[in-house]
Coordinates of C-alpha atoms and ligand atoms in Angstrom, one line a residue:
M1 CA 117.3 155.4 98.5
A2 CA 117.1 152.4 96.2
L3 CA 116.5 149.1 98.0
P4 CA 118.1 145.8 96.9
Q5 CA 116.5 144.5 93.7
P6 CA 116.8 140.9 92.5
R7 CA 118.0 140.3 88.9
P8 CA 115.5 141.1 86.2
G9 CA 113.0 138.2 85.9
V10 CA 113.4 136.7 89.3
L11 CA 110.2 138.2 90.7
D12 CA 108.4 137.0 87.6
L13 CA 109.2 133.3 88.4
P14 CA 106.1 131.4 89.4
L15 CA 106.3 129.9 92.9
Y16 CA 106.2 126.1 92.7
V17 CA 103.4 125.0 95.0
G18 CA 103.6 121.4 96.3
G19 CA 100.6 119.2 97.0
K20 CA 98.4 120.2 99.9
S21 CA 98.7 118.2 103.1
K22 CA 96.1 119.7 105.4
I23 CA 92.3 120.2 105.4
A24 CA 91.0 122.7 108.0
G25 CA 89.2 120.9 110.8
V26 CA 90.3 117.4 109.7
S27 CA 92.9 115.7 111.9
R28 CA 93.6 112.5 109.9
V29 CA 93.8 113.3 106.3
I30 CA 94.5 110.9 103.4
K31 CA 97.1 112.7 101.4
L32 CA 97.1 111.6 97.7
S33 CA 98.4 114.9 96.3
S34 CA 102.1 114.4 96.0
N35 CA 102.6 110.9 94.5
E36 CA 104.4 109.7 97.6
A37 CA 105.1 106.0 98.2
A38 CA 102.0 104.0 99.1
L39 CA 104.0 101.5 101.1
G40 CA 106.6 103.9 102.5
P41 CA 110.4 103.2 102.4
S42 CA 112.2 99.9 102.8
P43 CA 112.6 99.0 106.5
H44 CA 116.4 98.7 105.7
A45 CA 116.4 102.3 104.5
V46 CA 114.7 103.4 107.8
A47 CA 117.3 101.4 109.8
A48 CA 120.2 102.9 107.9
Y49 CA 118.7 106.4 108.5
E50 CA 118.4 105.7 112.2
A51 CA 122.0 104.4 112.4
A52 CA 123.2 107.6 110.7
R53 CA 122.3 109.6 113.8
A54 CA 125.7 108.6 115.3
D55 CA 127.4 110.8 112.7
L56 CA 125.3 114.0 112.7
A57 CA 128.2 116.1 113.7
A58 CA 130.3 115.1 110.7
Y59 CA 130.0 116.6 107.2
P60 CA 128.6 114.1 104.8
V61 CA 130.7 112.7 101.9
G62 CA 130.4 115.6 99.4
P63 CA 130.3 113.5 96.2
S64 CA 128.0 110.8 97.7
T65 CA 130.6 108.2 96.8
D66 CA 129.1 105.1 98.3
L67 CA 125.7 105.9 97.1
R68 CA 126.9 106.4 93.6
E69 CA 128.6 103.0 93.8
A70 CA 125.5 101.4 95.0
I71 CA 123.4 103.0 92.3
A72 CA 126.0 102.0 89.7
E73 CA 126.0 98.4 90.8
I74 CA 122.2 98.0 90.7
H75 CA 121.8 99.8 87.4
R76 CA 125.1 98.6 85.8
L77 CA 126.4 102.2 85.4
D78 CA 129.8 103.9 85.7
P79 CA 129.8 105.5 89.2
A80 CA 132.0 108.3 87.8
R81 CA 129.2 109.2 85.5
I82 CA 126.5 109.5 88.3
I83 CA 125.7 112.7 90.2
C84 CA 123.6 112.8 93.3
G85 CA 121.4 115.7 94.3
C86 CA 119.0 117.3 96.7
G87 CA 116.2 115.4 95.0
S88 CA 116.3 114.9 91.3
D89 CA 115.0 118.5 91.1
E90 CA 118.5 119.7 91.9
I91 CA 119.9 117.8 88.9
L92 CA 117.3 119.3 86.6
N93 CA 118.2 122.7 88.0
L94 CA 121.9 122.1 87.5
L95 CA 121.3 121.1 83.9
C96 CA 119.6 124.4 83.3
R97 CA 122.3 126.4 85.0
A98 CA 125.0 124.6 83.1
Y99 CA 123.5 124.5 79.6
A100 CA 121.1 127.4 79.3
G101 CA 121.1 131.1 79.8
P102 CA 119.6 134.4 78.4
G103 CA 118.7 134.0 74.8
D104 CA 118.5 130.2 74.9
E105 CA 115.5 128.0 74.7
V106 CA 114.4 125.0 76.7
V107 CA 111.8 122.7 75.2
Y108 CA 109.4 120.5 77.1
T109 CA 105.8 119.2 76.6
R110 CA 102.6 121.1 77.0
H111 CA 101.5 119.2 80.1
G112 CA 105.1 118.4 81.2
F113 CA 106.4 118.8 84.7
L114 CA 106.2 122.5 85.8
I115 CA 109.7 122.6 87.2
Y116 CA 111.3 122.5 83.7
G117 CA 109.8 125.8 82.8
I118 CA 110.5 127.4 86.1
Y119 CA 114.2 126.3 86.1
A120 CA 114.6 127.4 82.4
A121 CA 113.2 130.9 83.3
S122 CA 115.3 131.1 86.4
V123 CA 118.5 131.1 84.3
G124 CA 117.0 133.6 81.9
A125 CA 116.2 131.1 79.2
K126 CA 112.9 130.9 77.4
P127 CA 110.6 127.9 78.2
V128 CA 109.1 126.5 75.0
Q129 CA 106.2 124.1 75.2
A130 CA 105.6 121.5 72.5
D131 CA 102.0 120.4 72.0
E132 CA 101.0 116.9 73.1
K133 CA 98.7 114.4 71.2
N134 CA 96.0 112.9 73.5
L135 CA 97.9 114.0 76.6
T136 CA 101.0 112.2 75.3
A137 CA 104.4 113.6 74.3
D138 CA 104.8 113.8 70.6
V139 CA 108.1 113.5 68.8
D140 CA 107.1 115.6 65.8
T141 CA 105.9 118.6 67.7
L142 CA 108.9 118.4 70.1
L143 CA 111.3 118.4 67.1
A144 CA 109.3 121.2 65.4
A145 CA 109.8 123.3 68.6
V146 CA 113.6 123.0 68.4
T147 CA 115.4 126.1 67.0
P148 CA 119.1 127.1 66.7
R149 CA 118.7 128.5 70.2
T150 CA 117.5 125.3 71.9
K151 CA 119.9 124.0 74.5
L152 CA 117.9 121.4 76.4
V153 CA 114.9 119.2 75.8
F154 CA 113.1 117.8 78.9
I155 CA 110.8 114.8 78.8
A156 CA 109.4 113.0 81.8
N157 CA 108.8 109.4 80.9
P158 CA 106.2 108.5 82.1
N159 CA 105.0 112.1 82.5
N160 CA 103.5 113.8 85.6
P161 CA 100.6 114.7 85.7
T162 CA 99.3 112.9 82.5
G163 CA 100.5 109.4 83.4
T164 CA 101.3 108.7 79.7
Y165 CA 104.7 107.7 78.3
M166 CA 106.7 107.7 75.1
P167 CA 107.7 104.1 73.9
K168 CA 111.2 103.1 73.3
A169 CA 111.1 103.5 69.5
E170 CA 109.7 107.1 69.8
L171 CA 112.3 108.0 72.4
A172 CA 115.0 106.8 70.0
R173 CA 113.4 108.8 67.2
L174 CA 113.3 111.9 69.4
R175 CA 117.0 111.6 70.2
G176 CA 117.9 110.8 66.6
G177 CA 116.1 114.0 65.5
L178 CA 118.0 116.3 67.9
R179 CA 121.3 118.1 67.1
E180 CA 124.1 116.6 69.2
D181 CA 124.7 119.9 71.0
I182 CA 121.3 119.7 72.6
V183 CA 121.0 117.9 75.9
L184 CA 118.1 115.4 76.0
V185 CA 117.0 115.0 79.6
I186 CA 114.9 111.9 80.3
D187 CA 113.3 112.4 83.7
G188 CA 112.6 108.9 85.1
A189 CA 111.0 109.9 88.4
Y190 CA 108.4 107.2 87.8
A191 CA 110.5 104.7 85.8
E192 CA 110.4 102.1 88.5
F193 CA 106.6 101.8 88.3
M194 CA 106.7 100.9 84.6
T195 CA 105.7 97.4 83.4
A196 CA 104.9 98.1 79.7
P197 CA 107.1 96.0 77.5
D198 CA 107.9 98.8 75.0
Y199 CA 109.0 101.1 77.8
D200 CA 112.6 102.2 77.9
D201 CA 114.1 104.0 80.9
G202 CA 116.7 105.7 78.7
L203 CA 119.7 104.4 80.6
E204 CA 121.1 102.6 77.6
M205 CA 121.1 105.9 75.7
A206 CA 122.7 107.7 78.7
R207 CA 125.5 105.1 78.7
A208 CA 126.2 105.3 75.0
L209 CA 125.4 108.8 73.7
P210 CA 127.1 112.1 74.2
N211 CA 124.0 114.2 74.9
V212 CA 121.5 112.1 76.9
V213 CA 121.0 112.5 80.7
V214 CA 118.6 110.3 82.7
T215 CA 117.4 111.4 86.2
H216 CA 115.9 109.2 88.9
T217 CA 114.6 110.0 92.4
F218 CA 114.3 108.3 95.7
S219 CA 111.2 110.4 96.4
K220 CA 108.6 108.2 94.6
I221 CA 108.8 104.4 94.6
Y222 CA 111.6 104.4 97.2
G223 CA 109.5 106.5 99.7
L224 CA 112.3 108.9 100.8
A225 CA 110.8 112.2 99.6
S226 CA 111.5 114.0 102.9
L227 CA 115.2 113.1 102.7
R228 CA 115.6 115.0 99.3
I229 CA 117.8 112.6 97.3
G230 CA 118.0 111.8 93.6
W231 CA 120.5 111.2 90.9
G232 CA 121.4 111.6 87.3
T233 CA 123.7 109.8 84.9
G234 CA 125.0 110.7 81.4
P235 CA 128.2 111.4 79.5
K236 CA 131.3 112.2 81.6
D237 CA 131.6 115.7 80.2
I238 CA 128.0 116.7 81.2
I239 CA 128.3 115.1 84.7
D240 CA 131.6 116.9 85.1
A241 CA 130.0 120.3 84.3
L242 CA 127.2 119.6 86.8
E243 CA 129.6 118.6 89.5
R244 CA 131.3 122.0 89.3
L245 CA 128.0 123.8 89.9
R246 CA 126.6 121.7 92.8
A247 CA 127.0 122.8 96.4
P248 CA 129.9 120.9 98.0
F249 CA 127.6 119.0 100.5
N250 CA 124.4 118.9 98.6
T251 CA 123.1 115.6 100.0
S252 CA 123.0 114.8 103.7
G253 CA 124.6 111.8 105.4
P254 CA 121.3 110.3 106.6
A255 CA 119.9 110.7 103.0
Q256 CA 122.9 109.0 101.5
A257 CA 122.7 106.1 104.1
A258 CA 119.0 105.6 103.6
A259 CA 119.3 105.7 99.8
I260 CA 122.1 103.1 99.7
A261 CA 120.0 100.7 101.7
A262 CA 116.9 101.6 99.6
V263 CA 118.5 101.0 96.3
R264 CA 119.9 97.6 97.5
D265 CA 116.4 96.5 98.5
Q266 CA 115.0 95.8 95.1
A267 CA 112.6 93.3 96.6
H268 CA 110.9 96.2 98.3
V269 CA 110.8 98.0 95.0
A270 CA 109.2 95.0 93.3
K271 CA 106.6 94.8 96.1
A272 CA 105.8 98.5 95.7
R273 CA 105.5 98.1 91.9
A274 CA 103.2 95.1 92.2
H275 CA 101.0 97.0 94.7
N276 CA 100.8 99.9 92.3
T277 CA 100.1 97.8 89.2
K278 CA 97.2 96.1 91.0
W279 CA 95.6 99.3 92.2
M280 CA 96.2 101.1 89.0
G281 CA 94.2 98.5 87.1
V282 CA 91.4 98.7 89.7
A283 CA 91.3 102.5 89.7
I284 CA 91.2 102.9 86.0
Q285 CA 88.5 100.3 85.6
R286 CA 86.3 101.9 88.3
L287 CA 86.9 105.5 87.2
R288 CA 86.0 104.6 83.6
G289 CA 83.0 102.7 84.9
L290 CA 81.8 105.9 86.4
G291 CA 82.0 107.6 83.0
L292 CA 85.1 109.5 83.7
K293 CA 87.8 109.9 81.0
V294 CA 91.2 108.5 82.0
V295 CA 94.0 108.6 79.4
G296 CA 97.2 107.9 81.2
E297 CA 97.6 104.5 82.9
H298 CA 101.2 104.7 84.1
A299 CA 103.3 106.0 87.1
N300 CA 101.7 106.0 90.5
F301 CA 98.7 108.2 90.1
V302 CA 95.5 108.5 88.0
A303 CA 94.2 111.7 86.5
P304 CA 90.5 111.5 85.6
E305 CA 88.9 114.3 83.7
F306 CA 85.7 115.8 85.0
P307 CA 83.0 117.5 83.0
A308 CA 83.7 121.3 82.6
T309 CA 80.1 122.3 83.6
G310 CA 77.2 120.9 85.7
K311 CA 77.3 119.2 89.1
K312 CA 80.2 116.9 88.5
T313 CA 83.0 119.4 87.9
V314 CA 86.5 118.9 89.2
I315 CA 85.9 121.7 91.8
A316 CA 82.9 119.8 93.1
A317 CA 84.8 116.5 93.1
D318 CA 87.8 118.0 94.9
A319 CA 85.5 119.5 97.6
F320 CA 83.6 116.2 98.0
L321 CA 86.8 114.3 98.5
Q322 CA 88.0 116.9 101.0
S323 CA 84.8 116.5 102.9
R324 CA 85.9 112.9 103.4
G325 CA 89.4 113.9 104.5
I326 CA 91.0 113.1 101.1
I327 CA 93.4 115.4 99.4
A328 CA 94.0 115.1 95.7
R329 CA 95.8 117.5 93.4
R330 CA 94.2 120.0 91.0
V331 CA 96.4 120.4 88.0
E332 CA 95.1 123.6 86.3
A333 CA 98.7 124.9 86.5
Y334 CA 99.6 122.2 84.0
G335 CA 97.0 123.3 81.5
L336 CA 94.5 120.7 82.7
P337 CA 91.7 122.6 84.4
N338 CA 89.3 119.7 84.6
H339 CA 91.6 116.9 85.7
L340 CA 92.3 115.8 89.2
R341 CA 95.5 113.9 89.9
I342 CA 95.1 111.2 92.6
S343 CA 98.1 109.2 93.8
I344 CA 97.8 105.5 94.3
G345 CA 97.9 105.1 98.1
D346 CA 97.9 102.1 100.4
D347 CA 95.0 99.6 100.2
D348 CA 92.7 101.5 102.6
A349 CA 93.4 105.0 101.0
T350 CA 92.9 103.8 97.5
A351 CA 89.7 101.9 98.3
R352 CA 88.4 105.0 100.1
V353 CA 89.1 107.5 97.4
L354 CA 87.5 105.2 94.7
D355 CA 84.4 104.7 96.9
A356 CA 84.2 108.4 97.5
L357 CA 84.4 109.2 93.8
E358 CA 81.7 106.6 93.1
D359 CA 79.4 108.2 95.8
F360 CA 80.2 111.7 94.2
M361 CA 79.4 110.6 90.7
K362 CA 76.2 108.8 91.7
Q363 CA 74.8 111.4 94.0
P364 CA 71.9 113.4 92.3
Ligands
LIG1 C1 108.4 114.0 91.7 C2 109.0 114.3 90.5 C3 110.4 114.5 90.4 C4 111.3 114.3 91.6 O1 111.5 115.2 92.5 P1 112.5 115.0 93.6 O2 113.2 116.3 93.6 O3 113.5 113.9 93.3 O4 111.8 114.8 94.8 C5 111.0 114.8 89.2 N1 110.2 114.8 88.1 C6 108.9 114.5 88.1 C7 108.2 114.5 86.8 C8 108.3 114.3 89.3 O5 107.0 114.1 89.3

């Protein structure tokens, strides 16, 4: 007798594998593989999370109402045009479910976030990668990848794992070159780390235009990755479509409570950004000083490229770091077989990983 079979294509989906968190035989590891917050969450967020224990028996507020209002206040947005999700991943997933299906195409960049292709394929749409130039998203190749079947264009700005970004004028040119029936999704997972004057988080476009959605997360600078909470904003019609697809209680009460306190503590965000900026500068200078190529200088990680052959390959570097209890992230799944993505950690972790890489590069 025939056994249950998933829909065609389901078993072809690649499994998303998160950053490693363990090394066999090492009890205290330094985990720099998932771009988690170097300074952890705001103490106010932790206090709000702890206070939420009093309400564990109650269902959370389904539409995350108070959280949407807090986000709207901080970012000067309309709360009716914000949707909260189980991480911003859920918003990316809902966008694919709402706007793409079999026969459709979803465009993203060659070294773009893997999840876009996985979610596109999960709804039966075809993932289409546009080439990058010098590990940076390129408007012309993105526009050239668009066909009459294109429904969504995803761009992480800045991008993971390259650490590069598309400046404001280029982002506007990308939007200007797209048909209005294509949704442009600007994934701002690392937006809060940005300090470049020509950077644009896209929120102005999401406020004003009928086909731009911006997503943000509490997993990165806010340090609440375990609570799984993120949000998106865009035109009313798009948010309305996503609202109909999301599970009724997709964000938990403790996650909402912690995120409200976190978004209100912009002083903590500023402190985390300053910490990141300082170490990013140090890391790039030291890695380049060791002869390693580093292109991206943004977000909260660095991704040096190691020689493809010889004694200083990425495989050797990764093994060396692990021997010192440090976990970084290989990114061959992103088409970058010789790069190692290393999150900026706290003072101690970042100093240690840079010292370790120096020892690795200088050993005979
Ligand atoms: C980490 C990350 C996300 C956010 O994931 P969450 O589901 O919000 O934890 C989204 N996009 C990119 C590019 C990321 O690196």
